[in-house]
Tab-separated table of N, CA and C in Angstrom:
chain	number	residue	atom	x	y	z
A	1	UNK	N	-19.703	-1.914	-40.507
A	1	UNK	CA	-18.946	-2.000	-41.724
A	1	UNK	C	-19.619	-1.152	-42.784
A	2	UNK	N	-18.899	-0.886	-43.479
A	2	UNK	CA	-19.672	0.517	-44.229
A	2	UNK	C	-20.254	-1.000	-46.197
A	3	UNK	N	-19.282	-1.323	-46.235
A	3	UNK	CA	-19.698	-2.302	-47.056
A	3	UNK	C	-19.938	-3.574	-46.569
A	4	UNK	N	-20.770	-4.168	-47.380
A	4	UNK	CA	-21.159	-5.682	-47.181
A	4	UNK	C	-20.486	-6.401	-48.019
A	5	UNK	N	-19.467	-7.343	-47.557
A	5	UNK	CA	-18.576	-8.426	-47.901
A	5	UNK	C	-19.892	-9.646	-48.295
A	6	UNK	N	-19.030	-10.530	-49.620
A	6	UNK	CA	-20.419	-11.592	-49.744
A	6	UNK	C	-19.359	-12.859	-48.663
A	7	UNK	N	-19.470	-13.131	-47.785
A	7	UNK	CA	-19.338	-14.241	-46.598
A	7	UNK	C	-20.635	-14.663	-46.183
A	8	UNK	N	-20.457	-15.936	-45.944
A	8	UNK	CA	-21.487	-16.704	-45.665
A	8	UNK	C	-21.679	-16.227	-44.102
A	9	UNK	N	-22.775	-16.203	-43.184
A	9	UNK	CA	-22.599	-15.476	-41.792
A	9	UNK	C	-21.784	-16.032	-41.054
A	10	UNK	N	-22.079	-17.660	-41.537
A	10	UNK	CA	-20.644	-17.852	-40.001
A	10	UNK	C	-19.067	-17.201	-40.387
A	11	UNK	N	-18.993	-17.279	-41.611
A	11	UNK	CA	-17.265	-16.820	-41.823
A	11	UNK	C	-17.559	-14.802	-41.312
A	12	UNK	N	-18.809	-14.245	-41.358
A	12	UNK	CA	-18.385	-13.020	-41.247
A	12	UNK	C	-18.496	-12.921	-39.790
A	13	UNK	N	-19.461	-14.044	-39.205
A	13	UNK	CA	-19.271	-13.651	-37.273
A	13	UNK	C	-17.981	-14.329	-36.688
A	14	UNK	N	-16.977	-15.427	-37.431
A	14	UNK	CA	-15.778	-15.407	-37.133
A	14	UNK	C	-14.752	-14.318	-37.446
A	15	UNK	N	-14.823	-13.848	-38.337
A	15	UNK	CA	-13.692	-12.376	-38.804
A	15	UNK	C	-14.380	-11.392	-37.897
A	16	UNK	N	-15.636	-11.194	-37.311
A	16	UNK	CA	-15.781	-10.282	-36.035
A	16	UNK	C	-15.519	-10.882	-35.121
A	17	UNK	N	-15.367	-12.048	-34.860
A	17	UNK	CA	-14.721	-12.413	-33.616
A	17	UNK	C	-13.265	-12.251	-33.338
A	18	UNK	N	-12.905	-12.594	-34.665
A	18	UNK	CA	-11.463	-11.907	-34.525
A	18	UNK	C	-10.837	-11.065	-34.569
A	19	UNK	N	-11.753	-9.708	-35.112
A	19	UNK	CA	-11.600	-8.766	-34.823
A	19	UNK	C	-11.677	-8.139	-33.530
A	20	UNK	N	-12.841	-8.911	-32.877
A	20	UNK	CA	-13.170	-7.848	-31.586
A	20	UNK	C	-11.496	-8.590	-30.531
A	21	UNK	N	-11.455	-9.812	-30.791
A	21	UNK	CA	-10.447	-10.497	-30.037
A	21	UNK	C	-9.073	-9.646	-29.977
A	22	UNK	N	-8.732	-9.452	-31.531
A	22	UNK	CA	-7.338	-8.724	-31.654
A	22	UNK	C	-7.566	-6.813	-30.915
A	23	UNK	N	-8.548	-6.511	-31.272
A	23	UNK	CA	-8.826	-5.155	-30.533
A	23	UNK	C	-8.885	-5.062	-28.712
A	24	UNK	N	-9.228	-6.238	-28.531
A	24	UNK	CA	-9.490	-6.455	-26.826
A	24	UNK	C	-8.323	-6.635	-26.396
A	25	UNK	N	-7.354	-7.523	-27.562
A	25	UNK	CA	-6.126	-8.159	-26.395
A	25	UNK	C	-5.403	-6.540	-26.588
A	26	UNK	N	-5.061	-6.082	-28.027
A	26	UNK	CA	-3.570	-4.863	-27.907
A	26	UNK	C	-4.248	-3.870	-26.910
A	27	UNK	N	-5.656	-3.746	-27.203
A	27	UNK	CA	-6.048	-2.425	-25.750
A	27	UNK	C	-6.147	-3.193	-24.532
A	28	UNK	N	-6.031	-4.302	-23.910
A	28	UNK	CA	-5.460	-4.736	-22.628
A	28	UNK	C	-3.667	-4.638	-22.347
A	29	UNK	N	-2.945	-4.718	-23.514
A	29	UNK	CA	-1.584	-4.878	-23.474
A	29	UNK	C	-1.380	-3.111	-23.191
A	30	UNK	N	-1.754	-2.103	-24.196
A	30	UNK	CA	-1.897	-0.763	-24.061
A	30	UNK	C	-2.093	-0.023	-22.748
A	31	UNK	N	-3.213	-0.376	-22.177
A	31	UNK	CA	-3.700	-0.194	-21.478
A	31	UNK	C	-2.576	-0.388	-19.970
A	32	UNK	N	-2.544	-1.672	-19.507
A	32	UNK	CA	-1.785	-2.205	-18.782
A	32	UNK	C	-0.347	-1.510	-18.675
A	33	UNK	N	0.508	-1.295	-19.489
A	33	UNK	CA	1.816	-0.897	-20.216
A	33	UNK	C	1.417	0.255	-19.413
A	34	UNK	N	0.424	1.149	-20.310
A	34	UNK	CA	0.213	2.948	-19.375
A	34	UNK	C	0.167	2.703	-17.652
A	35	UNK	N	-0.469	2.044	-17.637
A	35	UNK	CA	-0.706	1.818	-16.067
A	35	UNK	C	0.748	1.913	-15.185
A	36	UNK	N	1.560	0.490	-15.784
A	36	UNK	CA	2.964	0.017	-15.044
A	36	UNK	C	3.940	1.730	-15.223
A	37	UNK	N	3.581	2.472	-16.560
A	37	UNK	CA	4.616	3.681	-16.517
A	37	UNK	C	4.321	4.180	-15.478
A	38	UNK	N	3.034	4.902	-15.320
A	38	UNK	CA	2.389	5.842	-14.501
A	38	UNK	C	2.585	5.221	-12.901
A	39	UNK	N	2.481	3.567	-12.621
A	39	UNK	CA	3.234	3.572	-11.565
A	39	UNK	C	4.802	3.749	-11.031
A	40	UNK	N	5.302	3.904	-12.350
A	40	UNK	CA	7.221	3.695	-12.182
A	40	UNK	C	7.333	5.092	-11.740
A	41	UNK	N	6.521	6.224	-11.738
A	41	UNK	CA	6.588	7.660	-12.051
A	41	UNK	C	6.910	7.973	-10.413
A	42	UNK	N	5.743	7.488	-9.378
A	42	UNK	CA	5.588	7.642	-8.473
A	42	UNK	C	4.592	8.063	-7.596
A	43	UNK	N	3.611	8.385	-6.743
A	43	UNK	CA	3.060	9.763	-6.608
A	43	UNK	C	3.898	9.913	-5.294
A	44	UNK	N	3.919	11.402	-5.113
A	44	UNK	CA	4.327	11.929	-3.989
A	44	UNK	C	3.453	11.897	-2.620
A	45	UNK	N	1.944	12.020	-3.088
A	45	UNK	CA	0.659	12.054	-2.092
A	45	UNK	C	0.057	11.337	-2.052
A	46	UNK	N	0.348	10.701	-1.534
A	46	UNK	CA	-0.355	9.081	-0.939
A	46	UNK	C	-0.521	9.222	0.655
A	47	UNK	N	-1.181	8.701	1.211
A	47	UNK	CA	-1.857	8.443	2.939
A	47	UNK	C	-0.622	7.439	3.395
A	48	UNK	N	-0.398	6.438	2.675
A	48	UNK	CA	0.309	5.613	2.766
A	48	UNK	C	2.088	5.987	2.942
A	49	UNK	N	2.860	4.583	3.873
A	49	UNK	CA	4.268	5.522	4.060
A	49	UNK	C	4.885	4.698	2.701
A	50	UNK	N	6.335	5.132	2.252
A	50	UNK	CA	6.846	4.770	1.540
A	50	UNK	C	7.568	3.684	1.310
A	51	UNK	N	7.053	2.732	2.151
A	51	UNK	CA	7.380	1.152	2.061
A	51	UNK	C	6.520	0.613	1.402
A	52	UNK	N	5.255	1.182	2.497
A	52	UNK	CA	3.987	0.298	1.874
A	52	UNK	C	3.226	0.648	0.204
A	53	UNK	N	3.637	1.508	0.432
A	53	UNK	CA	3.216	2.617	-1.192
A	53	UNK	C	4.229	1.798	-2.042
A	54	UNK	N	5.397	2.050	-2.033
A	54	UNK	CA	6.454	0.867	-3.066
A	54	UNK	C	5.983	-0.205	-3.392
A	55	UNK	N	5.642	-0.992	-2.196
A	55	UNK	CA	5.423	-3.044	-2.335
A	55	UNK	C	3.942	-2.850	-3.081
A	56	UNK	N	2.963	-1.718	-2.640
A	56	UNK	CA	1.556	-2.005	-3.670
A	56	UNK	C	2.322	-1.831	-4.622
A	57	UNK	N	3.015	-0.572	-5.004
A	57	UNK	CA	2.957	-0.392	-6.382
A	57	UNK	C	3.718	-1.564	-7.420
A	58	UNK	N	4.677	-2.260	-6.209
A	58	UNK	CA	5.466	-3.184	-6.945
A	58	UNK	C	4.484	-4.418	-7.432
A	59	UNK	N	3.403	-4.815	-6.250
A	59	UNK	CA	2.650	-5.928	-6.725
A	59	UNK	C	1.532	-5.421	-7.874
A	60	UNK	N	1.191	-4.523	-8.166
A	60	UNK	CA	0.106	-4.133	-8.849
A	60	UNK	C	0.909	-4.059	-10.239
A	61	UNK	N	2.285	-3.438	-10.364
A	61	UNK	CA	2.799	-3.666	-11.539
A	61	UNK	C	3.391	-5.426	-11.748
A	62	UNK	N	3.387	-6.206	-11.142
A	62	UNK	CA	3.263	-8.010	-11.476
A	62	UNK	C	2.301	-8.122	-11.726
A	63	UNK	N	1.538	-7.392	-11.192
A	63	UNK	CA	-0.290	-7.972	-11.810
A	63	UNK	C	-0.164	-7.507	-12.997
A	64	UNK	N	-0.156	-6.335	-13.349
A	64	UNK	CA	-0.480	-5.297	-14.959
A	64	UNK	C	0.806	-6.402	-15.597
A	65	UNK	N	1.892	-6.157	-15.756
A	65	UNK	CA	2.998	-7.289	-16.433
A	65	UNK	C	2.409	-8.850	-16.976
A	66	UNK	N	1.527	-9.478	-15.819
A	66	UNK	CA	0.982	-10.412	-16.463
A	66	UNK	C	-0.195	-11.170	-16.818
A	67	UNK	N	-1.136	-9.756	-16.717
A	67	UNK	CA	-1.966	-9.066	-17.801
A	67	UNK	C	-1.672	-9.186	-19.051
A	68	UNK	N	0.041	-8.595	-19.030
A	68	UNK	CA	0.117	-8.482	-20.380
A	68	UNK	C	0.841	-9.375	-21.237
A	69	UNK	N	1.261	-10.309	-20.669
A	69	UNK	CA	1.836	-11.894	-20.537
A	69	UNK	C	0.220	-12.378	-21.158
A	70	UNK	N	-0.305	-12.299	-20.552
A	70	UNK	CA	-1.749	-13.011	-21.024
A	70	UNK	C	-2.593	-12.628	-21.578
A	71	UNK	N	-2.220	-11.302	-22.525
A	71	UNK	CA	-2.967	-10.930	-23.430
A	71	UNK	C	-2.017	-11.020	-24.748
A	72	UNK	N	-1.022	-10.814	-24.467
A	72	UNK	CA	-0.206	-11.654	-25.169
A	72	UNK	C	0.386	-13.234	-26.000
A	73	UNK	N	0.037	-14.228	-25.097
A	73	UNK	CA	-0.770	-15.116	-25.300
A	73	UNK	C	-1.794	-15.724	-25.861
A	74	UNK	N	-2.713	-14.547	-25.307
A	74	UNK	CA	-3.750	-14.547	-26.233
A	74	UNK	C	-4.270	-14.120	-27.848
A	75	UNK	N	-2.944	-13.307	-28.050
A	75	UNK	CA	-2.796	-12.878	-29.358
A	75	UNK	C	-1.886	-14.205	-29.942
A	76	UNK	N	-1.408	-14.741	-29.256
A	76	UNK	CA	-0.365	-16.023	-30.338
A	76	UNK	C	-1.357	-16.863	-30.456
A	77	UNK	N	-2.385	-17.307	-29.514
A	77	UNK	CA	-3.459	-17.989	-30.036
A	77	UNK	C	-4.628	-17.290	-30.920
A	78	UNK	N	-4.654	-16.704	-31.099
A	78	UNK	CA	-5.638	-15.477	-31.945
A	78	UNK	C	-4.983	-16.358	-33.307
A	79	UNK	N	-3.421	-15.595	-33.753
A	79	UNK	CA	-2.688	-15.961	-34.159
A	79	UNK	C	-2.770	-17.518	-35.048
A	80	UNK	N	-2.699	-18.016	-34.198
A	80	UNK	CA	-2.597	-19.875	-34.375
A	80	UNK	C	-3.968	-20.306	-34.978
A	81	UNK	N	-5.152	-19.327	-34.284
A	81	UNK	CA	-6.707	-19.957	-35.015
A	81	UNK	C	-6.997	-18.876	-36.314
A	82	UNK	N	-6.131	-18.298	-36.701
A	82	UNK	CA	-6.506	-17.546	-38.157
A	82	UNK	C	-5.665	-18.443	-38.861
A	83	UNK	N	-4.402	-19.323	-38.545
A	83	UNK	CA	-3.991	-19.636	-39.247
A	83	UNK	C	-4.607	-21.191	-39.909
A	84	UNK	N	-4.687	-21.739	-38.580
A	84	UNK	CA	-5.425	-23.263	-38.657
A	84	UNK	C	-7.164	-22.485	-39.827
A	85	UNK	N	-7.436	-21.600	-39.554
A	85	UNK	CA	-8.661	-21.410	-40.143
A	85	UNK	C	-8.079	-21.274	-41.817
A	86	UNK	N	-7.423	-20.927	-41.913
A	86	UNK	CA	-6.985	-20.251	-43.524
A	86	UNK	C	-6.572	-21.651	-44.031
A	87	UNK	N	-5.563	-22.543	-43.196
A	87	UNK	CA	-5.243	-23.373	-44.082
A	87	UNK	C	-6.302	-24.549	-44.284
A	88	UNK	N	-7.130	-24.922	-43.894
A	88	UNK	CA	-8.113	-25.908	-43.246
A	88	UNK	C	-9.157	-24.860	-44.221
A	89	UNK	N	-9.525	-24.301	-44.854
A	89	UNK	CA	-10.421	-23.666	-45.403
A	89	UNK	C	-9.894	-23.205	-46.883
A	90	UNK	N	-8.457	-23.205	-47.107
A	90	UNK	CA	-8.341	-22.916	-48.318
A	90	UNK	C	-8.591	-23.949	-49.330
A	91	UNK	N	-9.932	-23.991	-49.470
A	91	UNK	CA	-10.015	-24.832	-50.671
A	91	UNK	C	-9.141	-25.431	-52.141
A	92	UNK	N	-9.157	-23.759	-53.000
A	92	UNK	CA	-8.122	-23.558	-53.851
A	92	UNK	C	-6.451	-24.803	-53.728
A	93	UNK	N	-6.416	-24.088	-52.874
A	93	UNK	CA	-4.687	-25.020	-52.443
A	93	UNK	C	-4.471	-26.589	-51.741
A	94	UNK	N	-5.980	-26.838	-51.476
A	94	UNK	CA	-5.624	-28.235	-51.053
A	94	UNK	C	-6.187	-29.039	-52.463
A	95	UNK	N	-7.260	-28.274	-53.100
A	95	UNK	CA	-7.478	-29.287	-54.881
A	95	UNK	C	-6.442	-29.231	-55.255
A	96	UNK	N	-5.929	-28.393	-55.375
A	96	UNK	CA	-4.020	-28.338	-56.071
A	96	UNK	C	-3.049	-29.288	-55.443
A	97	UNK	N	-3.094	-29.316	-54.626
A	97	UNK	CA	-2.621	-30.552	-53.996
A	97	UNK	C	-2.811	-31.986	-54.193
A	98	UNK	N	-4.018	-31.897	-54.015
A	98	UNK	CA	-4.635	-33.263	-54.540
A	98	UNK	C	-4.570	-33.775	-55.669
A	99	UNK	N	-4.783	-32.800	-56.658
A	99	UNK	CA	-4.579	-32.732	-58.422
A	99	UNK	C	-3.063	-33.338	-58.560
A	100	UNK	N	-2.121	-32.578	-57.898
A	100	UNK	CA	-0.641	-32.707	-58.225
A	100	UNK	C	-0.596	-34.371	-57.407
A	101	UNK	N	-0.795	-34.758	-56.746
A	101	UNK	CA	-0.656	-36.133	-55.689
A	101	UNK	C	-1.134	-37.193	-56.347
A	102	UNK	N	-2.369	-37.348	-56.989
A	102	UNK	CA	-3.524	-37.960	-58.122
A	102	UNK	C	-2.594	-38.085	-59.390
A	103	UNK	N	-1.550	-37.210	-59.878
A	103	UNK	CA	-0.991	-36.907	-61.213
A	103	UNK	C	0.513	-38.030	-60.776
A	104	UNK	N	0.647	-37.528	-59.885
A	104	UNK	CA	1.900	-38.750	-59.665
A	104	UNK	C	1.526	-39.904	-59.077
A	105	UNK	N	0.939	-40.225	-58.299
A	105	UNK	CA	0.483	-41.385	-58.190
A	105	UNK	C	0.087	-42.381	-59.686
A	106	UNK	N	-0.469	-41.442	-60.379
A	106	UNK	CA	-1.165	-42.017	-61.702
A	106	UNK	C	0.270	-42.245	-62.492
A	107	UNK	N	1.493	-41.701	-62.354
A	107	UNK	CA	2.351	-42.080	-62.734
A	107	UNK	C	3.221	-43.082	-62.335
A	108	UNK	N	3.042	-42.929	-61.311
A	108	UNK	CA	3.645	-44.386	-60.480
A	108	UNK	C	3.225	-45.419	-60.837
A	109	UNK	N	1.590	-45.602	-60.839
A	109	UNK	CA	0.773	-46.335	-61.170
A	109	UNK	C	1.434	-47.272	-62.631
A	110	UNK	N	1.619	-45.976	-63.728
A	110	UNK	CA	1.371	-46.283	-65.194
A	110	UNK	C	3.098	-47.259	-64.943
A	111	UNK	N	4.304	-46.433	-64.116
A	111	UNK	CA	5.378	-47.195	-64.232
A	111	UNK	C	5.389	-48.529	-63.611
A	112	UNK	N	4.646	-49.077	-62.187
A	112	UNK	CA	4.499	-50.372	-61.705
A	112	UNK	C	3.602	-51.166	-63.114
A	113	UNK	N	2.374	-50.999	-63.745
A	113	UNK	CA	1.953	-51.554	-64.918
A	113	UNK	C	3.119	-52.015	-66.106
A	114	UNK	N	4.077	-51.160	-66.322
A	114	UNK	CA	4.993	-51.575	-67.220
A	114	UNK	C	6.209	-52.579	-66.957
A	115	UNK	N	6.079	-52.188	-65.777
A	115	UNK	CA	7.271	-52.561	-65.119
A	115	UNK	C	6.887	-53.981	-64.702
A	116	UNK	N	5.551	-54.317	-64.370
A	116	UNK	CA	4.995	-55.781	-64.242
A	116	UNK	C	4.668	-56.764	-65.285
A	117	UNK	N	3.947	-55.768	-66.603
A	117	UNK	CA	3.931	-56.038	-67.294
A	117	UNK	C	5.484	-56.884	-68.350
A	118	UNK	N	6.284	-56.260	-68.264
A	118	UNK	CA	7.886	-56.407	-68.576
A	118	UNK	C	7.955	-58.143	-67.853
A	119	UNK	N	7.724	-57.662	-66.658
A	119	UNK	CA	8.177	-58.945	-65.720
A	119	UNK	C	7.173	-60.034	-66.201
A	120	UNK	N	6.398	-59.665	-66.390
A	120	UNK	CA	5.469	-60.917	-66.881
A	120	UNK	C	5.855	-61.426	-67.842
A	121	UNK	N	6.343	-60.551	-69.219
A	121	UNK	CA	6.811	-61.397	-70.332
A	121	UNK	C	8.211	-61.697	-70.067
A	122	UNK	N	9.052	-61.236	-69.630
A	122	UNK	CA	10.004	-62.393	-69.275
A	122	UNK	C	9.615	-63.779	-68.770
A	123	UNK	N	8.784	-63.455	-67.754
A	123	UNK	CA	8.773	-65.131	-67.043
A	123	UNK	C	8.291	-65.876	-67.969
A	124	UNK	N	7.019	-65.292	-68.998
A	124	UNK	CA	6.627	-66.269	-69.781
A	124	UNK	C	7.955	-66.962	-70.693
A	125	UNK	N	8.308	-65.998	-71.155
A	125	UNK	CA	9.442	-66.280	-71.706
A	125	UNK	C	10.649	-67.718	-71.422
A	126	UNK	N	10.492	-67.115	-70.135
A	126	UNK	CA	11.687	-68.010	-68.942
A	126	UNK	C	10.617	-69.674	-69.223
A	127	UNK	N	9.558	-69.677	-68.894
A	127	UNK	CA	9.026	-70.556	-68.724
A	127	UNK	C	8.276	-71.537	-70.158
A	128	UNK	N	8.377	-70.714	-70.746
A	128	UNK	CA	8.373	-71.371	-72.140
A	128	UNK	C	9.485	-71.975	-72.723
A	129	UNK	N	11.189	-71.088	-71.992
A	129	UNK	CA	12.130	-71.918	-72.402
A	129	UNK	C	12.611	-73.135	-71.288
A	130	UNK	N	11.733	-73.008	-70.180
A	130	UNK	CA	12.018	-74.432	-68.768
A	130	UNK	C	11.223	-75.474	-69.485
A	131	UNK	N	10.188	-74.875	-69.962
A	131	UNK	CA	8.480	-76.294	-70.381
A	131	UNK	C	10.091	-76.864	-71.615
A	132	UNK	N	10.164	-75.991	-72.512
A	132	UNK	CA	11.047	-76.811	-74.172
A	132	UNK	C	12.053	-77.640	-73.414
A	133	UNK	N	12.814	-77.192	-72.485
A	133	UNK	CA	14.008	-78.206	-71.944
A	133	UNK	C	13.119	-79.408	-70.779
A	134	UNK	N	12.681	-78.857	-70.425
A	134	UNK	CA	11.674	-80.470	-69.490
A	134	UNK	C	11.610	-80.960	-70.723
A	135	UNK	N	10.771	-81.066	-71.632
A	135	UNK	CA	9.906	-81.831	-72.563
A	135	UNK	C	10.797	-82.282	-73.362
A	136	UNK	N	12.285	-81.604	-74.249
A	136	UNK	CA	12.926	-82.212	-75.011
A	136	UNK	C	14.233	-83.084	-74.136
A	137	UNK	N	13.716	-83.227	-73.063
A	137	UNK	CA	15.270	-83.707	-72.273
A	137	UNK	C	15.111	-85.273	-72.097
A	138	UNK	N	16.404	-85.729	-72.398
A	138	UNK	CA	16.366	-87.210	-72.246
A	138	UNK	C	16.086	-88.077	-70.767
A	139	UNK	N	16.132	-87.158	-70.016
A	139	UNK	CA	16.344	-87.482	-68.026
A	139	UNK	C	15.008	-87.386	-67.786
A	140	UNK	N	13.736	-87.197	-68.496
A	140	UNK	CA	12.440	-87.438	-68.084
A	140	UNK	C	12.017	-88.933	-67.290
């Protein structure tokens, strides 16, 4: 690298890992791909007769094909662990989250307090006017 990034070492030997990963899989997919053309082409001079020359070339291009099936693959998981890494590491956006979750909750909070509160002075209420009718009632 011609500059030095400030990353702590493990985050800079994971971004080379994922670098060397994404460079390994497209030059296996590359690679492979040239191969399957150059067999579709043909050769004319082979030792071999033209049955047996076909069926290699046919099995060797299933092999190179899923090569590239599986380097392919291997890029959707490449894929899947930059992403799990970014979100699982973005600090920034999960305090924001939390901040915003903490802010309504605290509002919820403040509306169940009022809202109990309310209920409480009714009942007192209620029950201050049950105690006056017990106490002033002739059926005691």
């Amino acid at each position: 690298m011609a500059h030095q990034r400030n990353f702590p070492q493990s985050k800079e030997a994971l971004l080379k890992s994922y670098t060397s990963r994404l460079k390994d899989d497209v030059r296996s997919m590359l690679e492979n791909f040239e191969e399957i053309v150059k067999l579709a082409r043909g050769d004319a001079d082979t030792q071999l007769s033209r049955l047996a020359q076909s069926e290699q070339d046919t099995y060797e291009m299933h092999v190179r094909a899923a090569n590239i099936v599986r380097a392919g693959e291997s890029l959707m998981k490449l894929v899947s662990d930059i992403k799990q890494y970014l979100i699982l590491n973005d600090f920034p956006s999960v305090n924001e989250t939390i901040a915003q979750n903490s802010k309504v909750f605290r509002q919820k909070q403040t509306e169940c307090d009022q809202k109990l509160m309310s209920l409480r002075d009714d009942m007192a209420a209620d029950l201050y006017d049950l105690e006056e009718e017990y106490y002033t009632s002739i059926y005691k």
